[in-house]
Structure formats: structure tokens, C-alpha cells
Coordinates of C-alpha atoms in Angstrom, one line a residue:
M1 CA 19.0 -13.4 13.6
Y2 CA 16.4 -11.7 11.4
Y3 CA 19.0 -9.2 10.3
I4 CA 21.2 -12.0 9.0
L5 CA 18.2 -13.5 7.1
T6 CA 17.5 -10.2 5.4
Q7 CA 21.1 -10.1 4.0
V8 CA 20.2 -13.1 1.8
T9 CA 19.1 -11.6 -1.6
Q10 CA 16.4 -12.7 -4.0
L11 CA 14.2 -14.4 -1.5
R12 CA 11.1 -15.7 -3.3
Q13 CA 10.6 -19.1 -1.6
V14 CA 11.7 -19.7 2.0
V15 CA 11.2 -22.8 4.3
D16 CA 11.9 -22.9 8.0
L17 CA 12.7 -26.4 9.2
G18 CA 11.7 -26.9 12.8
C19 CA 9.3 -23.9 12.7
S20 CA 7.8 -24.8 16.2
E21 CA 5.7 -21.8 17.2
C22 CA 6.2 -20.1 13.8
S23 CA 7.9 -17.1 15.4
L24 CA 10.4 -16.6 12.6
L25 CA 7.7 -17.1 9.9
K26 CA 5.6 -14.3 11.5
K27 CA 8.5 -11.9 10.9
L28 CA 9.3 -13.2 7.5
K29 CA 5.8 -12.7 6.2
F30 CA 6.5 -8.9 6.2
H31 CA 9.4 -9.4 3.8
R32 CA 7.9 -8.0 0.6
E33 CA 9.9 -10.2 -1.8
I34 CA 8.8 -13.5 -0.4
E35 CA 6.0 -15.2 -2.3
L36 CA 6.0 -18.7 -0.7
L37 CA 6.7 -19.1 3.0
V38 CA 6.8 -22.7 4.3
G39 CA 7.2 -24.1 7.8
V40 CA 7.9 -27.7 8.8
D41 CA 7.9 -29.3 12.2
I42 CA 7.5 -32.8 13.5
N43 CA 5.2 -31.6 16.3
G44 CA 1.9 -31.0 14.4
A45 CA -0.1 -30.3 17.5
N46 CA 2.2 -27.4 18.4
V47 CA 2.0 -26.0 14.8
K48 CA -1.8 -26.1 14.9
K49 CA -1.9 -24.0 18.0
K50 CA 0.1 -21.2 16.4
M51 CA -0.7 -21.4 12.7
H52 CA -3.6 -18.9 12.7
G53 CA -1.1 -16.2 13.7
L54 CA 0.1 -16.4 10.1
A55 CA -3.4 -15.6 8.7
P56 CA -4.0 -12.3 6.9
I57 CA -5.2 -9.4 9.1
S58 CA -7.9 -6.9 8.3
T59 CA -5.6 -4.4 6.6
D60 CA -4.4 -7.1 4.2
Y61 CA -8.0 -7.2 2.9
L62 CA -8.8 -3.5 3.1
Q63 CA -5.5 -2.4 1.5
P64 CA -4.2 -5.2 -0.7
S65 CA -1.0 -4.7 -2.6
Y66 CA 0.5 -6.3 -5.6
D67 CA 2.7 -8.5 -3.4
Q68 CA 1.8 -12.2 -3.5
L69 CA 2.3 -14.4 -0.5
R70 CA 1.3 -18.0 0.1
V71 CA 1.9 -19.6 3.5
E72 CA 2.1 -23.4 4.0
L73 CA 2.7 -25.4 7.2
Y74 CA 3.6 -29.1 7.2
Q75 CA 4.1 -31.8 9.7
G76 CA 7.1 -33.9 9.0
S77 CA 10.7 -34.9 9.9
V78 CA 13.7 -33.0 8.6
T79 CA 15.3 -36.4 8.0
Q80 CA 12.7 -37.3 5.3
K81 CA 12.5 -36.0 1.7
D82 CA 9.6 -34.1 0.2
A83 CA 9.6 -32.9 -3.4
R84 CA 7.5 -29.9 -2.6
L85 CA 10.4 -28.3 -0.8
R86 CA 13.1 -28.6 -3.5
G87 CA 14.8 -25.6 -5.1
F88 CA 13.9 -23.0 -2.5
D89 CA 15.9 -19.8 -2.3
L90 CA 16.5 -20.2 1.4
V91 CA 16.2 -22.9 4.0
T92 CA 16.5 -21.9 7.7
S93 CA 17.2 -24.3 10.6
I94 CA 17.2 -22.3 13.9
E95 CA 18.4 -24.2 17.0
L96 CA 17.3 -27.5 15.5
I97 CA 20.1 -29.9 14.7
E98 CA 21.1 -30.3 18.4
H99 CA 17.8 -32.1 18.9
L100 CA 18.8 -34.8 16.4
T101 CA 21.1 -37.8 16.9
L102 CA 24.4 -37.6 15.1
A103 CA 23.1 -40.3 12.7
D104 CA 20.0 -38.1 12.0
V105 CA 22.3 -35.1 11.4
E106 CA 23.9 -37.0 8.5
C107 CA 20.4 -37.7 7.1
F108 CA 19.5 -34.0 7.7
S109 CA 22.6 -32.9 5.7
E110 CA 21.8 -35.2 2.8
V111 CA 18.1 -34.1 2.7
V112 CA 18.8 -30.4 2.9
F113 CA 22.0 -29.9 0.9
G114 CA 21.8 -33.0 -1.4
Y115 CA 18.0 -33.3 -2.1
M116 CA 16.4 -29.9 -1.4
T117 CA 19.4 -28.0 -3.0
P118 CA 18.4 -24.5 -1.9
G119 CA 20.3 -21.4 -3.0
S120 CA 21.2 -20.6 0.6
V121 CA 20.9 -22.3 4.0
I122 CA 21.2 -20.7 7.5
I123 CA 21.8 -23.0 10.4
S124 CA 22.2 -22.0 14.0
T125 CA 23.1 -24.2 17.0
P126 CA 24.2 -23.6 20.6
N127 CA 27.9 -22.9 21.2
S128 CA 29.0 -25.1 24.1
E129 CA 32.0 -22.9 24.8
F130 CA 29.6 -20.2 25.9
N131 CA 27.9 -22.5 28.5
P132 CA 30.2 -21.7 31.5
L133 CA 28.9 -18.1 31.4
F134 CA 25.4 -19.4 32.3
P135 CA 25.0 -19.5 36.1
R136 CA 23.8 -22.8 37.6
L137 CA 23.9 -24.6 34.2
A138 CA 24.7 -28.2 34.4
G139 CA 25.0 -30.3 31.2
F140 CA 23.1 -29.1 28.1
R141 CA 20.9 -26.1 27.8
H142 CA 17.8 -28.2 27.1
S143 CA 16.9 -31.6 28.2
D144 CA 16.1 -32.7 24.6
H145 CA 19.5 -31.7 23.3
K146 CA 21.5 -34.7 22.0
F147 CA 24.8 -32.7 21.7
E148 CA 26.1 -29.2 21.8
W149 CA 29.1 -28.4 19.6
T150 CA 32.1 -26.3 20.1
R151 CA 33.0 -23.8 17.4
A152 CA 35.6 -26.1 16.0
E153 CA 33.1 -29.0 15.9
F154 CA 30.5 -27.0 14.1
K155 CA 33.1 -25.6 11.7
S156 CA 34.3 -29.2 10.9
W157 CA 30.8 -30.4 10.1
A158 CA 30.0 -27.3 8.0
L159 CA 33.1 -27.6 5.9
K160 CA 32.4 -31.3 5.3
V161 CA 28.9 -30.5 4.1
C162 CA 30.3 -27.8 1.7
L163 CA 32.8 -30.3 0.3
E164 CA 30.3 -33.0 -0.3
Y165 CA 27.4 -30.9 -1.7
G166 CA 29.0 -27.9 -3.4
Y167 CA 28.4 -25.1 -0.9
E168 CA 30.6 -22.4 0.7
V169 CA 30.0 -21.1 4.2
T170 CA 30.7 -18.1 6.4
F171 CA 30.4 -18.1 10.2
T172 CA 28.8 -15.6 12.5
G173 CA 26.6 -15.7 15.6
V174 CA 24.2 -14.0 18.0
G175 CA 24.6 -13.2 21.7
Q176 CA 27.9 -11.6 22.5
A177 CA 30.0 -12.5 25.5
P178 CA 30.9 -10.0 28.3
P179 CA 33.6 -7.5 27.4
G180 CA 37.0 -9.2 27.1
Q181 CA 35.6 -12.7 26.7
Q182 CA 34.2 -12.7 23.2
E183 CA 37.3 -14.0 21.5
G184 CA 37.7 -16.8 24.1
V185 CA 34.2 -18.2 24.1
G186 CA 32.5 -16.8 20.9
F187 CA 28.8 -16.2 20.4
C188 CA 26.1 -17.7 22.5
S189 CA 24.6 -19.3 19.4
Q190 CA 26.8 -20.0 16.4
I191 CA 25.5 -19.6 12.8
G192 CA 26.6 -20.9 9.5
V193 CA 25.4 -19.1 6.4
F194 CA 25.8 -21.5 3.3
H195 CA 25.6 -20.4 -0.3
R196 CA 25.5 -22.9 -3.2
R197 CA 28.4 -22.6 -5.6
G198 CA 27.0 -21.7 -9.0
G199 CA 23.9 -20.1 -7.6
R200 CA 20.4 -20.7 -9.0
E201 CA 21.7 -21.9 -12.4
C202 CA 23.4 -24.9 -10.8
C203 CA 20.2 -25.8 -8.9
N204 CA 18.1 -25.7 -12.1
M205 CA 20.5 -28.1 -13.7
L206 CA 20.1 -30.5 -10.8
F207 CA 16.4 -30.6 -11.4
C208 CA 16.8 -31.9 -14.8
D209 CA 17.8 -35.3 -13.4
H210 CA 15.4 -38.1 -12.5
T211 CA 15.5 -37.6 -8.8
E212 CA 12.6 -39.4 -7.1
N213 CA 9.5 -37.3 -6.2
V214 CA 8.4 -38.2 -2.7
F215 CA 5.7 -36.5 -0.6
S216 CA 6.2 -37.5 3.0
Y217 CA 4.9 -34.4 4.8
T218 CA 1.3 -33.7 5.8
L219 CA -0.1 -30.3 4.9
L220 CA -1.6 -28.7 8.0
Y221 CA -2.4 -25.2 6.9
S222 CA -2.3 -23.1 3.7
I223 CA -3.5 -19.6 3.0
N224 CA -3.1 -17.1 0.1
Y225 CA -2.9 -13.5 1.1
P226 CA -5.1 -11.1 -0.9
S227 CA -3.3 -9.5 -3.8
L228 CA -4.1 -7.1 -6.6
H229 CA -2.9 -9.8 -9.0
D230 CA -6.3 -11.4 -8.2
N231 CA -8.7 -9.8 -10.7
N232 CA -11.7 -10.0 -8.4
I233 CA -9.8 -8.3 -5.6
K234 CA -8.4 -5.7 -8.0
R235 CA -11.9 -4.9 -9.3
R236 CA -13.3 -4.6 -5.8
V237 CA -10.6 -2.1 -4.8
L238 CA -11.0 -0.2 -8.0
V239 CA -14.8 0.2 -7.6
S240 CA -14.4 1.4 -4.1
E241 CA -11.8 4.0 -5.2
V242 CA -14.0 5.1 -8.1
L243 CA -17.1 5.6 -5.9
Y244 CA -15.1 7.4 -3.3
W245 CA -13.6 9.9 -5.8
A246 CA -16.8 10.3 -7.7
E247 CA -18.7 11.3 -4.6
K248 CA -15.8 13.5 -3.5
L249 CA -15.9 15.4 -6.8
K250 CA -19.6 15.6 -6.8
R251 CA -19.6 17.2 -3.3
S252 CA -16.9 19.6 -4.4
W253 CA -18.9 20.8 -7.4
M254 CA -22.1 21.1 -5.5
A255 CA -20.4 23.1 -2.7
K256 CA -19.0 25.5 -5.2
K257 CA -22.3 25.8 -7.1
T258 CA -24.1 26.7 -3.9
G259 CA -21.4 29.1 -2.7
E260 CA -20.5 26.8 0.2
R261 CA -17.1 25.5 1.2
D262 CA -17.5 22.1 2.8
D263 CA -14.7 19.8 4.1
T264 CA -14.6 17.9 0.8
F265 CA -14.0 21.1 -1.2
T266 CA -11.3 22.2 1.2
L267 CA -9.7 18.8 0.9
C268 CA -9.6 19.0 -2.9
Q269 CA -7.9 22.4 -2.7
A270 CA -5.4 21.2 -0.1
E271 CA -4.4 18.4 -2.5
G272 CA -3.8 20.8 -5.3
E273 CA -6.6 19.5 -7.4
G274 CA -9.6 21.5 -6.3
E275 CA -10.0 24.3 -8.9
D276 CA -9.0 22.1 -11.9
C277 CA -11.3 19.3 -10.8
L278 CA -14.2 21.7 -10.3
R279 CA -13.7 23.5 -13.6
A280 CA -13.6 20.2 -15.4
L281 CA -16.7 18.9 -13.6
E282 CA -18.4 22.3 -14.1
R283 CA -17.9 22.1 -17.8
N284 CA -19.9 18.9 -17.8
M285 CA -22.6 20.2 -15.4
E286 CA -22.7 23.8 -16.4
M287 CA -26.5 24.2 -16.3
E288 CA -29.0 22.1 -14.6
E289 CA -31.3 22.1 -17.6
K290 CA -28.4 20.7 -19.8
Q291 CA -27.7 17.9 -17.5
T292 CA -28.4 15.1 -19.9
A293 CA -25.9 16.5 -22.4
A294 CA -23.0 15.9 -19.9
C295 CA -24.0 12.3 -19.7
G296 CA -22.9 11.6 -23.3
A297 CA -24.5 11.4 -26.7
A298 CA -26.8 8.6 -25.6
M299 CA -28.5 10.9 -23.1
R300 CA -28.9 13.9 -25.4
N301 CA -32.3 12.7 -26.6
T302 CA -35.1 12.7 -24.0
V303 CA -38.8 12.3 -24.3
E304 CA -41.5 13.8 -22.2
P305 CA -43.6 11.3 -20.4
Q306 CA -46.9 10.6 -22.0
D307 CA -50.2 10.8 -20.3
G308 CA -50.6 8.3 -17.6
E309 CA -46.8 7.6 -17.5
D310 CA -44.4 8.2 -14.6
G311 CA -43.7 11.9 -14.1
G312 CA -40.0 11.7 -15.1
L313 CA -37.7 11.7 -18.1
F314 CA -36.5 8.7 -20.0
W315 CA -33.2 7.8 -21.5
T316 CA -33.0 7.0 -25.1
N317 CA -30.2 5.6 -27.2
D318 CA -28.9 7.0 -30.5
R319 CA -31.8 5.4 -32.3
G320 CA -34.4 7.1 -30.1
E321 CA -35.3 3.9 -28.4
Q322 CA -36.3 4.0 -24.7
E323 CA -33.5 2.6 -22.5
S324 CA -34.8 2.5 -19.0
S325 CA -37.3 3.8 -16.5
A326 CA -37.6 7.3 -15.1
L327 CA -34.4 9.3 -15.0
H328 CA -33.9 11.2 -11.8
R329 CA -31.6 14.2 -11.7
C330 CA -28.0 13.1 -11.4
V331 CA -24.5 14.4 -11.4
C332 CA -22.3 13.0 -14.2
V333 CA -18.6 12.6 -13.2
P334 CA -16.6 11.9 -16.4
L335 CA -14.2 8.9 -16.3
T336 CA -11.5 11.2 -17.7
L337 CA -11.8 13.3 -14.7
L338 CA -11.7 10.4 -12.3
W339 CA -8.6 9.1 -14.2
S340 CA -6.8 12.4 -13.9
S341 CA -7.9 13.0 -10.2
S342 CA -6.9 9.7 -8.7
Q343 CA -3.5 8.1 -9.2
K344 CA -4.8 4.9 -7.7
V345 CA -7.7 4.7 -10.1
S346 CA -5.3 5.2 -13.1
A347 CA -2.8 2.7 -11.7
L348 CA -5.4 0.0 -11.0
S349 CA -7.2 0.3 -14.3
G350 CA -4.2 0.9 -16.6
S351 CA -6.1 2.8 -19.2
L352 CA -9.4 4.6 -19.7
S353 CA -10.7 1.8 -21.9
N354 CA -9.9 -0.7 -19.2
L355 CA -11.5 1.5 -16.5
R356 CA -14.7 1.6 -18.6
H357 CA -14.6 -2.1 -19.2
L358 CA -14.1 -2.9 -15.5
L359 CA -16.9 -0.7 -14.3
M360 CA -19.4 -1.6 -17.0
D361 CA -20.8 -4.8 -15.4
D362 CA -20.4 -3.8 -11.8
P363 CA -23.7 -3.5 -10.0
E364 CA -22.4 -0.8 -7.6
V365 CA -21.5 1.6 -10.3
K366 CA -24.0 3.4 -12.5
L367 CA -22.6 4.6 -15.8
S368 CA -24.1 6.8 -18.5
P369 CA -25.4 4.9 -21.5
D370 CA -22.3 5.6 -23.5
G371 CA -20.0 4.6 -20.6
S372 CA -18.2 7.9 -20.4
A373 CA -19.3 9.0 -16.9
V374 CA -20.3 7.8 -13.5
L375 CA -23.8 8.8 -12.5
L376 CA -24.6 9.9 -8.9
N377 CA -27.8 11.0 -7.4
Y378 CA -27.9 14.8 -7.5
Q379 CA -30.0 15.3 -4.3
E380 CA -28.4 14.9 -0.9
Q381 CA -29.7 12.2 1.4
D382 CA -31.2 14.6 3.8
H383 CA -33.6 15.9 1.1
E384 CA -35.1 12.6 0.2
N385 CA -37.8 13.0 2.8
E386 CA -38.8 16.5 1.6
G387 CA -42.6 16.8 1.2
E388 CA -43.4 14.3 4.0
D389 CA -45.7 15.4 6.8
P390 CA -43.6 16.8 9.7
D391 CA -46.1 15.1 12.1
D392 CA -45.4 11.8 10.5
L393 CA -41.7 12.4 11.0
E394 CA -42.3 13.3 14.7
D395 CA -44.3 10.1 15.2
S396 CA -41.7 8.0 13.5
G397 CA -39.0 9.3 15.8
Y398 CA -37.1 10.8 12.8
A399 CA -36.9 14.3 14.3
E400 CA -35.4 13.0 17.5
A401 CA -32.9 10.8 15.6
R402 CA -32.0 13.7 13.3
Q403 CA -31.4 16.0 16.3
C404 CA -29.1 13.4 17.9
S405 CA -27.2 12.9 14.7
H406 CA -26.2 16.6 14.7
T407 CA -24.7 16.3 18.2
A408 CA -22.9 13.0 17.6
E409 CA -19.4 13.0 16.4
P410 CA -19.0 12.0 12.7
E411 CA -17.9 8.4 12.1
E412 CA -14.7 7.8 10.2
D413 CA -15.3 6.8 6.5
W414 CA -13.1 3.7 6.4
E415 CA -13.9 3.1 2.7
A416 CA -12.1 6.3 1.9
N417 CA -8.9 4.7 3.1
V418 CA -9.1 1.6 1.0

């Protein structure tokens, strides 16, 4: 059944009538083209039990894509009109019409094909000719079925619908009969795949009339999946990626500077970027005493602290005015280097100027005064406690914790995978 659904092209908006436990919707939500996925069922209590299975999962938030998806679930009858469901690309009705009276089937036909006017419709219903193959089956397959059509009866109804509402239909099915019996009894469930003559252009013309807008369904559930089209989500992902790559490049440069080869440095080389990245970073950090020069023109002027002031350096702007408090030693990672090192950073930001603009007001990112580089603390975390009394560390339990940390397995850095 799902294979048949995927053969319908240009699926942007899909509604499943009689969605019940939302089984089909849970599969369709992975169809990347779909932007609006709607389910309708008369049994609202049943829908409420299953609706949270359509909610985004953790990876949808950790690794959002540019795909946009909104899910809506309604309680309502398929024999009633609702303007919110007009003009969809596809309407599905899986094993539903046999639960309606024949009079309601006529209403269903008029609502779906005459009022909703979708581009395509897929309807499945049991094939009564297949029933003798079920052992111990007496009567209909389900106690709520009002009828079960033969292939000829289903075909007669489908062709009548096509004639009245301007559709064409092809027939198929699911559930093959045993060898040698397929031609005689057909499929277990028969399927009609309807396509509107004239396609979407014809549907758009129909919407120009003054058809009444009615809203008879009750909205039970709606959710928007996280998407990079949302600027807030896009900024969050970009900042996470920038911080990851800035730290990665800093560690690579420091490892080469000290003559060590840590895992980060090896990873850079494995990705074919190590030497180029390090050379570019090294040009900006060539000598420790020239560190402020790599941070841009705004950091080139420093002043020595006056007597009684904090024992550090101060940033000044081009006019020689003091910009902030004490400047600790830091590593400057140029935005141009981040741009060239990470395809994701360049793709998310679009341009270097956009990258600078998006990072400028973010509290998690520290930029150089001229906005040309990301600033990271030079010292490793382990050295922050240098100068403290070892006895104090012993008393605080730091030494024991530090010893344990060397024997524990490293935790996975999940942010690196965002």
C-alpha cells in the first residue's frame, strides 16, 4: 500500500480519511516532499491515544533539515465538508467506505471528489470475491462492515465517480491469492487510484468560485516539525557548528604548536583539511606576543594596566578608547577559516557577512572587536586551577575525582554531531 502511495508525484499536502490509529500517517511523515499531513477520523478518543506517535523525536531537534512538516489531526465525519481540506494533492481512504451505508457513500463521493477536489485519491476496500479463501469466515470480514463489494461493483462505482466529477481511475490491489487463483478471485483488498483530469490547474480554477467555506471538523492535535527555515532554529544550529569547529581548529593548532598529535589533529588530517587549516590558523597566531594582532585592527592597540588596576590587558577600539575589562590570552579563529573548513557553516550562513551578522549578538559566541574572528580561551580547562594549594585540592576531593576521570571512558560529544 505504501509503495502505491509513493508513486503519486508532487505530494505537498496529504490527508488520510479514517486515519484511526495513524499507522499510515506515521509512515508518510518520512516522505520528504510532504509539508502538510492531515488525519481525520470520527473516533476522536482513538486518535488522541495515538496522536503523540506523530510528534517529532529527539533527532528532529538535534539535526533539523530544511524540510518543513506540519501535522494536524481532526475529529469529524467523511460525509461532512470542511474547507481546510480543499485542494490537497492526495486524499487516502484505506478500508473506510465499507463502514459507511450506501447513502453515506454517495455523500462521501460528493465531499471528496466534488468539494475537496484533490489532485489524486487512493481508495481501498475489501474484495468480497477473496473471502472464500479465509477459513471459517462467515459473512463480512468485520462486524461493522455495511457491505463488501465484488471487483465489478467497485469498478462500477469508481467509473461513475469519474464521470460525475472529472477523474480517471486505474485499479490494483494488495494481497495476492494462492498460485493459480489470482485471476479468478483477484486481490484481497482492491484499490482504485484516481487522478483528476486537468491536474492542479483545473483544481485552482475550481477554487475561484463561491463555494461555501464550512468548518465542521474539530482540531485535536497540531505540531510543526523543527526546520532550518525557522531563523531561530537555524541560528542555534549555526552557533553550535561554529563553536564545534572553532574548538576543533584551536585544539589542532595547539597540538601542532606543542609538538603533540592529539585525536583532533589526527581527525583534521583524515578529513584532508589538517595542514591547510593549521597553516591558516598559524598565520593568525604565529607568535604568542603578537596575539592581539590576529584578532583584528581593533585589538592592535593595547594599554598596560595603570597602578591599582587589574593585572591584565585591555581592548581598545580604533580611537584608543577602552572597550572592555581585562583581556585574557585567547586563540583567534578567523571567520574565513571557519567558512572554508566547514561546509555546514558556509551552507547555513550563506555568506561571510551573514555569518558575522548571525554571530554578532549571540551570547554563546565571543567575537573580536572587528568581528573577524571567534575568540576562545587559550588555556586548557585542566590548567585553570594551576597555582592552587595541592592540599586544598586534596581536601576538596579534586585529586580523587581527577584520578577517576582518567580511568573512565570518555563520553561522546553529542554536540559535535548536531
